[in-house]
GROMACS .gro file of C-alpha atoms in nm:
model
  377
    1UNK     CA    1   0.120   2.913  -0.324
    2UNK     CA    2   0.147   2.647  -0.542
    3UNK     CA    3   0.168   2.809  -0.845
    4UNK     CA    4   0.516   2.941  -0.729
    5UNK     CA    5   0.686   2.608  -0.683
    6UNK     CA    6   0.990   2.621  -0.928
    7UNK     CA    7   1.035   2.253  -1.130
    8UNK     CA    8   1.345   2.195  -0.850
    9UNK     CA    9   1.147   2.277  -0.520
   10UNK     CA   10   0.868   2.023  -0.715
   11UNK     CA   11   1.080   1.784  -0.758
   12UNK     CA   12   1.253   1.818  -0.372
   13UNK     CA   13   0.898   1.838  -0.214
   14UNK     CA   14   0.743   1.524  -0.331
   15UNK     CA   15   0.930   1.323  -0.153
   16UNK     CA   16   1.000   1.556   0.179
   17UNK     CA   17   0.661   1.575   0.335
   18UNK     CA   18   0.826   1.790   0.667
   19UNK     CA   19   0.949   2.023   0.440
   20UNK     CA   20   0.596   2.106   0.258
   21UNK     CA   21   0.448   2.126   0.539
   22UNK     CA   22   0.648   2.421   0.668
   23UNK     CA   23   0.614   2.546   0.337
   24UNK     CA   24   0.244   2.534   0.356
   25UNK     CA   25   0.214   2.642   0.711
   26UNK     CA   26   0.280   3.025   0.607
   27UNK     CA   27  -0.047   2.993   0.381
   28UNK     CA   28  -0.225   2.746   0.596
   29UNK     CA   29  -0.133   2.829   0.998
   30UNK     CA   30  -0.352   2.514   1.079
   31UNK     CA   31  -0.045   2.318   0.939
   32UNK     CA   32   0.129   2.364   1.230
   33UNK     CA   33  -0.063   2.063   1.413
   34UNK     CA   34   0.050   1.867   1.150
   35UNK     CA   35   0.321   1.678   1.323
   36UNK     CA   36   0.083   1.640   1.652
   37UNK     CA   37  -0.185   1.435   1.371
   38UNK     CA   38   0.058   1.183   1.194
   39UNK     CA   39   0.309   1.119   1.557
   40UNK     CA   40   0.310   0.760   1.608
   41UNK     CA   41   0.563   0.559   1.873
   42UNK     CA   42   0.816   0.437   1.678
   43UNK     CA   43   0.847   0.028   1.700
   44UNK     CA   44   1.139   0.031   1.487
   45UNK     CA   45   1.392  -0.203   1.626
   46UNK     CA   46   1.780  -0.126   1.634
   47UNK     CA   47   1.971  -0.201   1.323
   48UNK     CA   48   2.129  -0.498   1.512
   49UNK     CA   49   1.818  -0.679   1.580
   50UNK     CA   50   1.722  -0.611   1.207
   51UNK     CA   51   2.081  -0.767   1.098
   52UNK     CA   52   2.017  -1.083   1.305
   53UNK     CA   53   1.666  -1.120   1.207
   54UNK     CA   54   1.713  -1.060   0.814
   55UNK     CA   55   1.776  -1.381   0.642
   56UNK     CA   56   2.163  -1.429   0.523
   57UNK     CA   57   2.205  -1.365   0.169
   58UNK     CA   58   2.318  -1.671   0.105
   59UNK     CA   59   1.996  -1.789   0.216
   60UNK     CA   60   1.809  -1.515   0.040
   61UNK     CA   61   1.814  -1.668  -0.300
   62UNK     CA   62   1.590  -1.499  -0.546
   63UNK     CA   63   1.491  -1.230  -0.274
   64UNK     CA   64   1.521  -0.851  -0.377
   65UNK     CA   65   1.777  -0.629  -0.139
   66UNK     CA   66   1.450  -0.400  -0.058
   67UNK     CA   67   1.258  -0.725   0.060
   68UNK     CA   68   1.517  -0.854   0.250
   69UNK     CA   69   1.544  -0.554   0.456
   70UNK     CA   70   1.211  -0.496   0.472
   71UNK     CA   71   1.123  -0.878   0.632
   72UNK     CA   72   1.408  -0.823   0.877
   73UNK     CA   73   1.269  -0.550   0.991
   74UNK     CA   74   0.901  -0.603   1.035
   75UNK     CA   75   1.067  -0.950   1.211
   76UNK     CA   76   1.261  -0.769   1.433
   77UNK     CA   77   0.937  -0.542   1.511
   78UNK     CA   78   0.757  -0.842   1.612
   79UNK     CA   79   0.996  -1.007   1.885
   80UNK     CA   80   0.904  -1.230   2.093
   81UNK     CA   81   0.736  -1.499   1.831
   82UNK     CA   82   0.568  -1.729   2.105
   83UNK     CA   83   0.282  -1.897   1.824
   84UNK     CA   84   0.312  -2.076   1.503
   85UNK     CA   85   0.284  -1.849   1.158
   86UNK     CA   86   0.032  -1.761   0.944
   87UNK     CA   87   0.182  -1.589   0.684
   88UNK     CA   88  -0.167  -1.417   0.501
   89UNK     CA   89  -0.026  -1.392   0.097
   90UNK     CA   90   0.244  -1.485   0.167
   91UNK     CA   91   0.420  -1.454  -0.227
   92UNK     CA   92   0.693  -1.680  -0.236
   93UNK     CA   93   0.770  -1.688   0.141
   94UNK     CA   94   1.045  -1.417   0.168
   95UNK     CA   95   0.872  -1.273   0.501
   96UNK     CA   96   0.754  -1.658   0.604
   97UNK     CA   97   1.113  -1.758   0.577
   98UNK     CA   98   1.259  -1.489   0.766
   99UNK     CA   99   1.007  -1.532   1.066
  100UNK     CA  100   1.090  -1.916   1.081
  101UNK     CA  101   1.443  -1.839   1.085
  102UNK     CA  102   1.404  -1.564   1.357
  103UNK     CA  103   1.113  -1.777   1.614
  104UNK     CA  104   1.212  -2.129   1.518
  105UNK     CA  105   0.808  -2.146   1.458
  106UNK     CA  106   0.659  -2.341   1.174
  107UNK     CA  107   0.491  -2.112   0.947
  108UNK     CA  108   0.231  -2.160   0.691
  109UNK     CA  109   0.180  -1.911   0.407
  110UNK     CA  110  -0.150  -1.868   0.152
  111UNK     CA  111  -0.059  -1.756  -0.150
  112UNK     CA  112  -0.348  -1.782  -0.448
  113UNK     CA  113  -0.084  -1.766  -0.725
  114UNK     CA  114   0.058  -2.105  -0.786
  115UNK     CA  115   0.363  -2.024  -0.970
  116UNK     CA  116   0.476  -1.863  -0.625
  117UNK     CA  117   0.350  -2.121  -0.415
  118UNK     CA  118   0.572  -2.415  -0.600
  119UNK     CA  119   0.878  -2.150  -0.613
  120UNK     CA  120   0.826  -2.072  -0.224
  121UNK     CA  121   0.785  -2.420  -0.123
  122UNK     CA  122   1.106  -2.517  -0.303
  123UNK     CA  123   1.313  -2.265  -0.164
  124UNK     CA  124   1.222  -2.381   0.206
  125UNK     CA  125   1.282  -2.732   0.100
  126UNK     CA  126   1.595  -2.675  -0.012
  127UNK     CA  127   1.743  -2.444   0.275
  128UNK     CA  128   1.541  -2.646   0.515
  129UNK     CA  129   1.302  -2.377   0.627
  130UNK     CA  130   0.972  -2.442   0.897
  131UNK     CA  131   0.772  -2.322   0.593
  132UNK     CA  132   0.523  -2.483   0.385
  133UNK     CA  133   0.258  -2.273   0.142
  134UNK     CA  134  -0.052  -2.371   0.061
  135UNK     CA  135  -0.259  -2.215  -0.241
  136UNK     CA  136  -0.520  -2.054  -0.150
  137UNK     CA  137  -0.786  -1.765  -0.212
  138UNK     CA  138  -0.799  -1.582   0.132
  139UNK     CA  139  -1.144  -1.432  -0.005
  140UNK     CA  140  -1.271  -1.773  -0.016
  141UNK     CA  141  -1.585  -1.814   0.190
  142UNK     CA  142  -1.514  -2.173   0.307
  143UNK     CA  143  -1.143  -2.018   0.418
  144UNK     CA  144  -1.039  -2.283   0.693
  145UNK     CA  145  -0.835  -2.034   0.964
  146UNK     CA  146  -0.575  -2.233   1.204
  147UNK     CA  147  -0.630  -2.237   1.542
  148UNK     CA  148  -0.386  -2.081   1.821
  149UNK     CA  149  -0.164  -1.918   1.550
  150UNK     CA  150  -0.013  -1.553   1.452
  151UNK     CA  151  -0.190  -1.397   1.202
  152UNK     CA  152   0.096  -1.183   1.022
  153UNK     CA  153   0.085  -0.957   0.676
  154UNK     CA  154   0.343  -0.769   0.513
  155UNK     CA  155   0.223  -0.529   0.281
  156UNK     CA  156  -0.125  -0.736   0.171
  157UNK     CA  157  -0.331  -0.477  -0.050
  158UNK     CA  158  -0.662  -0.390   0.044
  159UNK     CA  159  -0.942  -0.640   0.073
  160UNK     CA  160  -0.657  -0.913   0.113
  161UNK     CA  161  -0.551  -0.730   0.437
  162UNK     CA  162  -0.895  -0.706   0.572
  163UNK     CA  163  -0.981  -1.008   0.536
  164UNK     CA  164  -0.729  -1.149   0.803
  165UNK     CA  165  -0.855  -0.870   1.029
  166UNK     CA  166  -1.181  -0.998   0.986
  167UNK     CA  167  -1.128  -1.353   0.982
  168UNK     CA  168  -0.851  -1.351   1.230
  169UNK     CA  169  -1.081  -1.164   1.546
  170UNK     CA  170  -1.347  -1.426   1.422
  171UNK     CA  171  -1.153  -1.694   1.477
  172UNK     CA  172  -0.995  -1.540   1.758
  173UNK     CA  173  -0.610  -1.574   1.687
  174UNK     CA  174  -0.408  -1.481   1.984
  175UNK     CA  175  -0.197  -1.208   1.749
  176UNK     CA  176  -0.238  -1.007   1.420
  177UNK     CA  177   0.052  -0.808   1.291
  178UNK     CA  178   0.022  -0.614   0.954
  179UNK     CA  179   0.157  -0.370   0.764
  180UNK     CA  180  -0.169  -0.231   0.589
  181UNK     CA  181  -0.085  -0.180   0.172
  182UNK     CA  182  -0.323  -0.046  -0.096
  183UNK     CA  183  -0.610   0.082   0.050
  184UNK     CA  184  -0.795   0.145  -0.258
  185UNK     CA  185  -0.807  -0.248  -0.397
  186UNK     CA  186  -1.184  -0.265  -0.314
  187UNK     CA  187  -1.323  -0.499  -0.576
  188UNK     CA  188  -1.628  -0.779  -0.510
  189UNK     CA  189  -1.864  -0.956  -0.759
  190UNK     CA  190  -2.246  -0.941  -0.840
  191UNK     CA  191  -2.375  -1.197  -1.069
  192UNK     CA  192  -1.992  -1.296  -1.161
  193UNK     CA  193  -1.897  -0.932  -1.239
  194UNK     CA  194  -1.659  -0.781  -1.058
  195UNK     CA  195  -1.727  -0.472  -0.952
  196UNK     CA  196  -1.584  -0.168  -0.767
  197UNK     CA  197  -1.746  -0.134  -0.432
  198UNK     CA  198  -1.767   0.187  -0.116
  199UNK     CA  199  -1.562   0.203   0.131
  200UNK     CA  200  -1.658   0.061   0.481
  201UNK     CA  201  -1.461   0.158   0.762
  202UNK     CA  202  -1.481  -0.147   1.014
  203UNK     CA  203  -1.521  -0.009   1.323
  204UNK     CA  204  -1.871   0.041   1.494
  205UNK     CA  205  -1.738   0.316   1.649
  206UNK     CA  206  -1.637   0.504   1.322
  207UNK     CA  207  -1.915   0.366   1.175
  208UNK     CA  208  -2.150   0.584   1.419
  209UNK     CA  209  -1.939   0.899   1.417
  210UNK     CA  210  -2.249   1.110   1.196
  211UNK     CA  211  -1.932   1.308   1.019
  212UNK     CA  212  -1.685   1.038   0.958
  213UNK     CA  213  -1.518   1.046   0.612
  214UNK     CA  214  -1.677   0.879   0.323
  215UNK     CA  215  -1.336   0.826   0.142
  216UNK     CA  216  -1.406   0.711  -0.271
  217UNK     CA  217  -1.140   0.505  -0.443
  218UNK     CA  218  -0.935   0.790  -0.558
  219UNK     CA  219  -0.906   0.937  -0.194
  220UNK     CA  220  -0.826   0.574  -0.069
  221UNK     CA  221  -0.523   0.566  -0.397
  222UNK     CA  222  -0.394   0.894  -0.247
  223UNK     CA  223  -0.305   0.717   0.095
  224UNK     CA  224  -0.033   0.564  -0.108
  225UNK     CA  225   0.064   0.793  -0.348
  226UNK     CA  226   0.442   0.772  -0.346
  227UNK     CA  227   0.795   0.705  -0.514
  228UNK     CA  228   1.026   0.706  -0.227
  229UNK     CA  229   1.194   0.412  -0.301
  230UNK     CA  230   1.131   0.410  -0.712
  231UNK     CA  231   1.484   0.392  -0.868
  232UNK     CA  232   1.513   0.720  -1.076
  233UNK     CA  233   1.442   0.553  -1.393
  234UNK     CA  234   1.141   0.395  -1.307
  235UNK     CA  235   1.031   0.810  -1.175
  236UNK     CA  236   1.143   0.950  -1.552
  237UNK     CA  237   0.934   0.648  -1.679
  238UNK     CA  238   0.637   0.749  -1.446
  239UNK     CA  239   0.660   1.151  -1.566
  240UNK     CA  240   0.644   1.090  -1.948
  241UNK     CA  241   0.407   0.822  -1.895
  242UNK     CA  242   0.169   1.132  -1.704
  243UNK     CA  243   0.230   1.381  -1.970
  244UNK     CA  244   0.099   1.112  -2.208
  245UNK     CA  245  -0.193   1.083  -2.061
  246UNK     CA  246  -0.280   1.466  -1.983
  247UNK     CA  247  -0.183   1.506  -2.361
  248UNK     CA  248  -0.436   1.252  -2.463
  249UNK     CA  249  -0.658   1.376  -2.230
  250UNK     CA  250  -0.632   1.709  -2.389
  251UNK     CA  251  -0.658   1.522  -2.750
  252UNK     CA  252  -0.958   1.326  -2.670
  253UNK     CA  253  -1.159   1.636  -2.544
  254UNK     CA  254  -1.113   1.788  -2.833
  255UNK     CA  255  -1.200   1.527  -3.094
  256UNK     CA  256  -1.569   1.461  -2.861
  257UNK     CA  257  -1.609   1.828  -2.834
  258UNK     CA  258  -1.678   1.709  -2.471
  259UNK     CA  259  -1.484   1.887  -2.129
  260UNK     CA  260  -1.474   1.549  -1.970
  261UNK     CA  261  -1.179   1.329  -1.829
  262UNK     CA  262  -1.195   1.016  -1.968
  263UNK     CA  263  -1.059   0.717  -1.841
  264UNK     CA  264  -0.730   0.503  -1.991
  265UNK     CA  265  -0.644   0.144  -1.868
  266UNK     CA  266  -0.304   0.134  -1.710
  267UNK     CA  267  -0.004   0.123  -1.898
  268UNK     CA  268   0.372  -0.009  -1.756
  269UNK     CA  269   0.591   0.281  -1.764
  270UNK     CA  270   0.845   0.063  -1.872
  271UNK     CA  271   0.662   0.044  -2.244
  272UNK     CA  272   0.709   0.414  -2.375
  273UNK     CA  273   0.971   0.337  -2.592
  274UNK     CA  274   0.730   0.364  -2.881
  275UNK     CA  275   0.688   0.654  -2.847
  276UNK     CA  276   0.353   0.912  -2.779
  277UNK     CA  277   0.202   0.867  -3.108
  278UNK     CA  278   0.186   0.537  -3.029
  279UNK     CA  279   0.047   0.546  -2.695
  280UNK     CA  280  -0.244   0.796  -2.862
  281UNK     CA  281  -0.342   0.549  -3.077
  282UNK     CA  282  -0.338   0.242  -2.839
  283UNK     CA  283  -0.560   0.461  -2.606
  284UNK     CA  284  -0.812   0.558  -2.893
  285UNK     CA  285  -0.833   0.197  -2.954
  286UNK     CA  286  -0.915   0.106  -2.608
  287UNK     CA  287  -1.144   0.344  -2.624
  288UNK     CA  288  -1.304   0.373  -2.954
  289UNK     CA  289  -1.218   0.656  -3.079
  290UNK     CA  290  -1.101   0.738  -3.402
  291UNK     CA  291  -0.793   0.947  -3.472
  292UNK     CA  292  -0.749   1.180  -3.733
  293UNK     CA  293  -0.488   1.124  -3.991
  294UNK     CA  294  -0.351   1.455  -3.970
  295UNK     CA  295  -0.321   1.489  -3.519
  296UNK     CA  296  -0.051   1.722  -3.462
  297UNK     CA  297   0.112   1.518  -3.202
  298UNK     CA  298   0.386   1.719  -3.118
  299UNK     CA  299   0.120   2.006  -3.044
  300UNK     CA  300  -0.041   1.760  -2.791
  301UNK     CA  301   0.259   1.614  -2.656
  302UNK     CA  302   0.349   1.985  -2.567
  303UNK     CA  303   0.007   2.030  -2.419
  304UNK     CA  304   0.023   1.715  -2.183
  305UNK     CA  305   0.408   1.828  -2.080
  306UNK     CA  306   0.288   2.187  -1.973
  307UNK     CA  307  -0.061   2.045  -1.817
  308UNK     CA  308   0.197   1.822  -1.620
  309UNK     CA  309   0.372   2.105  -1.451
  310UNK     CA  310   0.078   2.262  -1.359
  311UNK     CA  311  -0.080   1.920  -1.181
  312UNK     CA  312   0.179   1.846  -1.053
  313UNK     CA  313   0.164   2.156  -0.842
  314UNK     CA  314  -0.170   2.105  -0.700
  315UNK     CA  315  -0.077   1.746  -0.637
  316UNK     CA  316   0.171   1.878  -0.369
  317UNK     CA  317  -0.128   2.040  -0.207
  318UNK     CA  318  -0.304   1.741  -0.199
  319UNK     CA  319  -0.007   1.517  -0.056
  320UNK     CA  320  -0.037   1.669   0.203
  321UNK     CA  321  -0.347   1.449   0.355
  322UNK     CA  322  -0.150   1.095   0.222
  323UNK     CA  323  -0.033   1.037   0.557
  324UNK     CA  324  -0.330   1.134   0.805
  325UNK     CA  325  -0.584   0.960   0.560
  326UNK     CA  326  -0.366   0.636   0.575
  327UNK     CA  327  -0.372   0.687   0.958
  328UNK     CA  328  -0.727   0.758   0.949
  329UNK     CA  329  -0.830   0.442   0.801
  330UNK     CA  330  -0.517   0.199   1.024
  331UNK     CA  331  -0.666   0.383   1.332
  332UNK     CA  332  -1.002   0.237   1.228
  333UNK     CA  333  -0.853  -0.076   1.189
  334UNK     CA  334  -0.701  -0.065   1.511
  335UNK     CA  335  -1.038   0.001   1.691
  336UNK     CA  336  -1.218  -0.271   1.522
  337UNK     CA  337  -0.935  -0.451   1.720
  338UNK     CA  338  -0.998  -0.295   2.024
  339UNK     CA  339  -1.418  -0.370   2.014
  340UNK     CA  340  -1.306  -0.733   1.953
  341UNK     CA  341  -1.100  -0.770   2.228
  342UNK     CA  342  -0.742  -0.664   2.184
  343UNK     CA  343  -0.471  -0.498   2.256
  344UNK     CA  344  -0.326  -0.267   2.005
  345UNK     CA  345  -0.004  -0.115   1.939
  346UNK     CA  346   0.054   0.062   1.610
  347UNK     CA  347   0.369   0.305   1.529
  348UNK     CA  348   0.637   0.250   1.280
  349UNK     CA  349   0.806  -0.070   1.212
  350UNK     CA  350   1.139   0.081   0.985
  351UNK     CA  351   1.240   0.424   0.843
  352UNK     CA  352   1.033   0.601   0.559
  353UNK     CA  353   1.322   0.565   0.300
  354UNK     CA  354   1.356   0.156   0.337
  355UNK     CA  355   0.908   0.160   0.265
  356UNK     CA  356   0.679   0.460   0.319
  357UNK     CA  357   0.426   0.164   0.387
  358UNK     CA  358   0.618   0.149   0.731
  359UNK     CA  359   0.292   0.168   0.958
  360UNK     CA  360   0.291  -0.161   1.210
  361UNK     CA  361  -0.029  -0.283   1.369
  362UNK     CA  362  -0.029  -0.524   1.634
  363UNK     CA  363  -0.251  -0.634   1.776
  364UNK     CA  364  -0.252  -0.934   2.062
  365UNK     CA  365  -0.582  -1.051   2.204
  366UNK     CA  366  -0.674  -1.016   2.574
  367UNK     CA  367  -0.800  -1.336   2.712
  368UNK     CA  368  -1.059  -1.377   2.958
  369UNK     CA  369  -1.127  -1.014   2.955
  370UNK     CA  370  -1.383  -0.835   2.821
  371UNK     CA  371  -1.292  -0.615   2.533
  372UNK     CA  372  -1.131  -0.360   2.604
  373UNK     CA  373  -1.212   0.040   2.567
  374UNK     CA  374  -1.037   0.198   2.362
  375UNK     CA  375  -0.648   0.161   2.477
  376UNK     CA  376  -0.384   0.460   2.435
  377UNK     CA  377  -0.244   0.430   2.098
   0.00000   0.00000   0.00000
């Protein structure tokens, strides 16, 4: 099926997940539940509310269009604010200024990278924001959580964003609200080392389902495999910087005589203007390997373009699990909520185009009552 994609119906489908599936769906009739798996409410407020709640832009100094949007929305989403702000890494405040505008709540952000702390804090100073950031490692084990406060995240990767789930039902916060980012950043440290670590889901429930999924780190980097909103010259960039690498790949197997994908350190798309030659022999060099005088790197530049346009193909095929994995792994999220006591809602917080990271969960604890079941999500 694949195989019979032409380079526009590629380039169309990557980014139209609706119209793959009914594509796929006259290989794969199983497809056609597809839209029953990945429904969700939708919690996205009306574009008025998202106007009032965005922060002016002549209050939004130094805050990207995308950003601005995005904070009004998630905002909006969250109306009524009845509890002070946690903001849980926070950056320089964009989405802590925007809920202090919007609930007249003081908020407190942690932020671990001090160059964004000082630059936050200055920017509420001088517009006279509720907002004050403190620097801080969330992962920290001696972590000091507020009391009666509004655990909130917008877009925290990974470990970062469960961590608040985890130290937020602890210290029982009356309301979490996050918009789950990077699944796959799954790092901790033995003996100093940081190291790559499994996956574990957080629920006990999931955790005692015999054939749950055992996702790895690629499956959890497929979740949020996208380029909706990637201007088109940071997608070119992103192509050639792939047909590099399959063309290295293809290089490198052949100068170890060995069939075997080996691994490159990322490289910023933006820094291909030196061209492929020159990307070969910065990846030998991370590597150790030594590269003949003589490579015909035109021949393997050619190999990495065609290898391109065949993955690419079969990449199609495999976006079509991004969005039930990433609501695989929120739902589990959500009923670690529920086992601890709260309420959950979870649908989307703002259209696909403005983030495909556009999942909401919120979750507000139920006091004096046991925990709950499971509740309808």
């Amino acid at each position: 099926m694949a195989k019979e994609f032409t380079d526009a119906e590629c380039d169309e489908l990557a980014d139209a997940p609706w119209a793959l599936v009914e594509k796929a769906s006259r290989h794969l009739p199983s497809l056609a539940l597809y839209s029953q798996m990945v429904n969700l409410p939708e919690l996205t407020p009306a574009p008025s509310d998202v106007m009032s709640a965005m922060l002016p832009e002549s209050r939004a100094t130094d805050m990207p269009g995308r950003k601005r949007e995005q904070s009004g929305a998630f905002a909006a989403a969250l109306k009524p604010l009845r509890q002070p702000i946690l903001d849980w890494c926070c950056g320089k405040g964009y989405l802590s200024r925007t809920l202090a505008a919007q609930s007249g709540k003081p908020v407190e952000g942690y932020e671990w990278d001090q160059g964004l702390v000082t630059g936050g804090n200055r920017l509420a100073t001088r517009f006279d924001d509720s907002v004050h950031i403190r620097c801080q490692n969330v992962m920290a084990q001696n972590l000091a959580m507020p009391v009666d406060t509004h655990g909130v995240a917008l877009h925290a990767c990974g470990d970062l964003h469960r961590q608040l789930l985890r130290r937020g039902v602890a210290a029982a916060l009356p309301r979490l609200s996050l918009s789950p980012c990077c699944y796959h950043q799954t790092v901790d440290k033995v003996d100093g080392q940081t190291i790559e670590r499994p996956y574990h889901t957080l629920s006990e429930r999931t955790l005692a389902y015999n054939n749950r999924l055992m996702p790895d780190r690629d499956d959890l980097r497929l979740a949020v495999r996208e380029t909706v909103t990637a201007p088109a010259r940071v997608r070119k960039q992103t192509r050639i910087l792939n047909q590099w690498r399959l063309g290295f790949d293809g290089l490198q197997r052949s100068l170890r005589n060995v069939d075997q994908y080996l691994p490159v350190p990322s490289r910023s798309p933006q820094r291909i203007q030196n061209g492929f030659p020159a990307f070969c022999r910065w990846a030998a060099e991370k590597k150790q390997l030594c590269l003949p005088e003589r490579t015909d790197f035109d021949d393997w530049l050619a190999f990495g373009e065609k290898r391109y346009e065949e993955v690419r193909r079969y990449e199609l095929i495999r976006h079509l699990f991004r969005r039930p994995l990433e609501l695989w792994l929120v739902l589990d999220y959500a009923v670690f909520l529920e086992e601890q006591g709260y309420r959950v809602r979870l649908g989307h917080f703002c259209a696909r185009s403005l983030t495909p990271r556009n999942l909401l969960l919120d979750a507000v604890r139920v006091c004096g009552i046991p925990p709950v079941r499971h509740s309808h999500l």
